[in-house]
């Protein structure tokens, strides 16, 4: 009896087509609005939005850890909760201004989101390589706006940022 070999499918960093990049950039604007709202409230400027397969926004949110004193209130979880219960997440697109941390990457993997669009991954890489390894399409738009917004926050609030990403 032959042993079946299990093939590992690893999705590499993809370069979206021009039309997809435009679509994802429009979606990212929603997440950026949320990040700016969080910053105006005194919180960490990370925003997220959840879109269905037709591109309709069904939930949006921002990091609320500082405002609510809730360590689990990340941007992705806030958008996920606000989207409400869904029958399936497999055609959903999670759009976030920053690459998801391990906690949020676990949520994305658990519910088998199809695609994650990341505004930037330079300030924090998070779990995007692991998500790709597990078959989730990850698109990094390398947004200067997202990068600069968080870079400024980190420079001004290093202790809060370290707490947010679980560093001491």
XYZ file of C-alpha atoms in Angstrom:
168
model
C 0.000 0.000 0.000
C 1.409 3.358 -1.051
C 1.673 6.112 1.475
C -0.149 9.279 0.441
C 2.051 12.322 0.506
C 0.518 15.425 1.934
C 1.437 18.432 -0.105
C 2.004 21.707 1.647
C 0.414 24.639 -0.118
C 2.039 27.903 0.814
C 0.586 31.068 -0.572
C 3.316 33.559 -1.283
C 2.947 37.291 -1.082
C 0.680 38.129 -3.961
C 0.709 41.189 -6.121
C -2.924 42.043 -6.747
C -4.087 43.147 -10.158
C -4.635 46.871 -10.640
C -8.425 46.516 -10.271
C -8.073 44.348 -7.139
C -5.564 46.790 -5.667
C -8.028 49.644 -6.245
C -10.841 47.615 -4.662
C -8.694 46.711 -1.646
C -7.466 50.307 -1.298
C -11.081 51.515 -1.109
C -11.793 48.898 1.560
C -8.687 49.993 3.459
C -10.086 53.542 3.664
C -12.809 52.194 5.971
C -10.194 50.629 8.254
C -8.152 53.860 8.220
C -11.247 55.833 9.277
C -11.606 53.470 12.206
C -7.912 53.789 13.117
C -8.228 57.587 13.132
C -11.342 57.343 15.300
C -9.469 55.171 17.794
C -6.560 57.615 17.860
C -8.950 60.542 18.459
C -10.361 58.605 21.432
C -6.854 58.264 22.901
C -6.333 54.695 21.725
C -3.958 52.786 19.492
C -4.582 53.669 15.819
C -5.407 50.254 14.386
C -8.634 49.878 12.443
C -10.312 46.984 10.679
C -13.331 46.235 8.534
C -14.990 43.015 7.452
C -16.378 42.709 3.922
C -18.525 40.002 2.386
C -17.763 38.344 -0.941
C -19.599 41.099 -2.844
C -17.511 43.825 -1.212
C -20.157 45.074 1.237
C -18.903 46.200 4.627
C -20.643 44.148 7.298
C -18.588 45.223 10.307
C -15.987 47.793 11.214
C -14.061 48.564 14.348
C -10.858 49.743 15.944
C -8.480 48.834 18.717
C -10.254 49.680 21.977
C -7.780 48.252 24.489
C -6.925 51.622 26.029
C -10.411 53.120 25.893
C -12.218 50.070 27.310
C -9.425 48.609 29.445
C -10.071 45.340 27.575
C -6.960 43.460 26.424
C -8.995 41.497 23.857
C -10.487 44.554 22.126
C -8.271 44.588 19.044
C -9.361 46.215 15.777
C -10.040 42.896 14.034
C -12.039 41.493 16.969
C -14.049 44.710 17.219
C -14.979 44.517 13.516
C -15.692 40.781 13.849
C -18.035 41.314 16.795
C -19.832 44.192 15.094
C -20.414 42.076 11.974
C -22.522 39.773 14.114
C -23.000 36.091 13.687
C -22.489 34.829 10.129
C -23.237 31.411 8.700
C -19.761 31.253 7.147
C -16.694 33.459 6.918
C -15.021 31.586 4.055
C -15.783 34.250 1.431
C -15.063 37.147 3.777
C -12.290 39.694 3.500
C -10.743 41.079 6.686
C -9.119 44.448 6.037
C -6.845 45.876 8.700
C -4.449 48.801 8.888
C -1.724 46.623 10.453
C -0.840 42.976 10.031
C -2.843 40.928 12.548
C -1.205 39.909 15.812
C -1.154 36.237 16.790
C -4.436 36.588 18.674
C -6.245 38.065 15.664
C -4.470 35.695 13.263
C -5.940 32.840 15.294
C -9.435 34.301 14.865
C -8.895 34.639 11.107
C -7.618 31.060 10.845
C -10.292 29.606 13.152
C -13.114 31.003 11.018
C -11.279 30.389 7.732
C -11.455 33.825 6.226
C -10.626 33.763 2.525
C -8.504 36.908 2.357
C -6.758 39.356 4.671
C -5.806 42.779 3.331
C -3.125 44.478 5.402
C -2.398 48.185 5.267
C 1.177 47.639 6.396
C 3.399 45.044 8.013
C 6.596 47.037 8.569
C 5.822 48.284 12.103
C 4.696 44.799 13.170
C 4.751 41.575 11.163
C 2.328 39.609 13.337
C 1.065 36.301 12.005
C 0.830 36.953 8.268
C 3.410 34.334 7.295
C 1.571 31.756 9.396
C -1.748 32.743 7.797
C -0.247 32.287 4.331
C 1.183 28.927 5.340
C -2.326 27.920 6.375
C -3.864 28.792 3.009
C -5.200 32.269 3.652
C -4.534 34.866 0.977
C -2.735 37.852 2.503
C -2.374 41.074 0.545
C -0.012 43.726 1.953
C -0.828 47.109 0.414
C 2.234 48.744 2.020
C 0.279 51.905 2.812
C 2.488 54.832 3.805
C -0.502 56.417 5.535
C -0.990 53.358 7.769
C 2.739 53.047 8.419
C 3.213 56.698 9.415
C 0.115 56.819 11.618
C 1.249 53.846 13.716
C 4.948 54.770 13.625
C 4.098 58.140 15.191
C 1.948 56.502 17.838
C 4.667 53.995 18.744
C 7.246 56.809 19.067
C 4.936 58.747 21.402
C 3.607 55.741 23.376
C 6.229 52.972 23.474
C 4.978 51.436 26.739
C 1.372 51.137 25.539
C 2.547 49.697 22.218
C 4.729 47.094 23.960
C 1.771 46.114 26.121
C -0.465 45.803 23.040
C 1.868 43.355 21.299
C 2.687 41.419 24.464
C 6.262 42.584 24.963
C 7.720 43.669 28.265
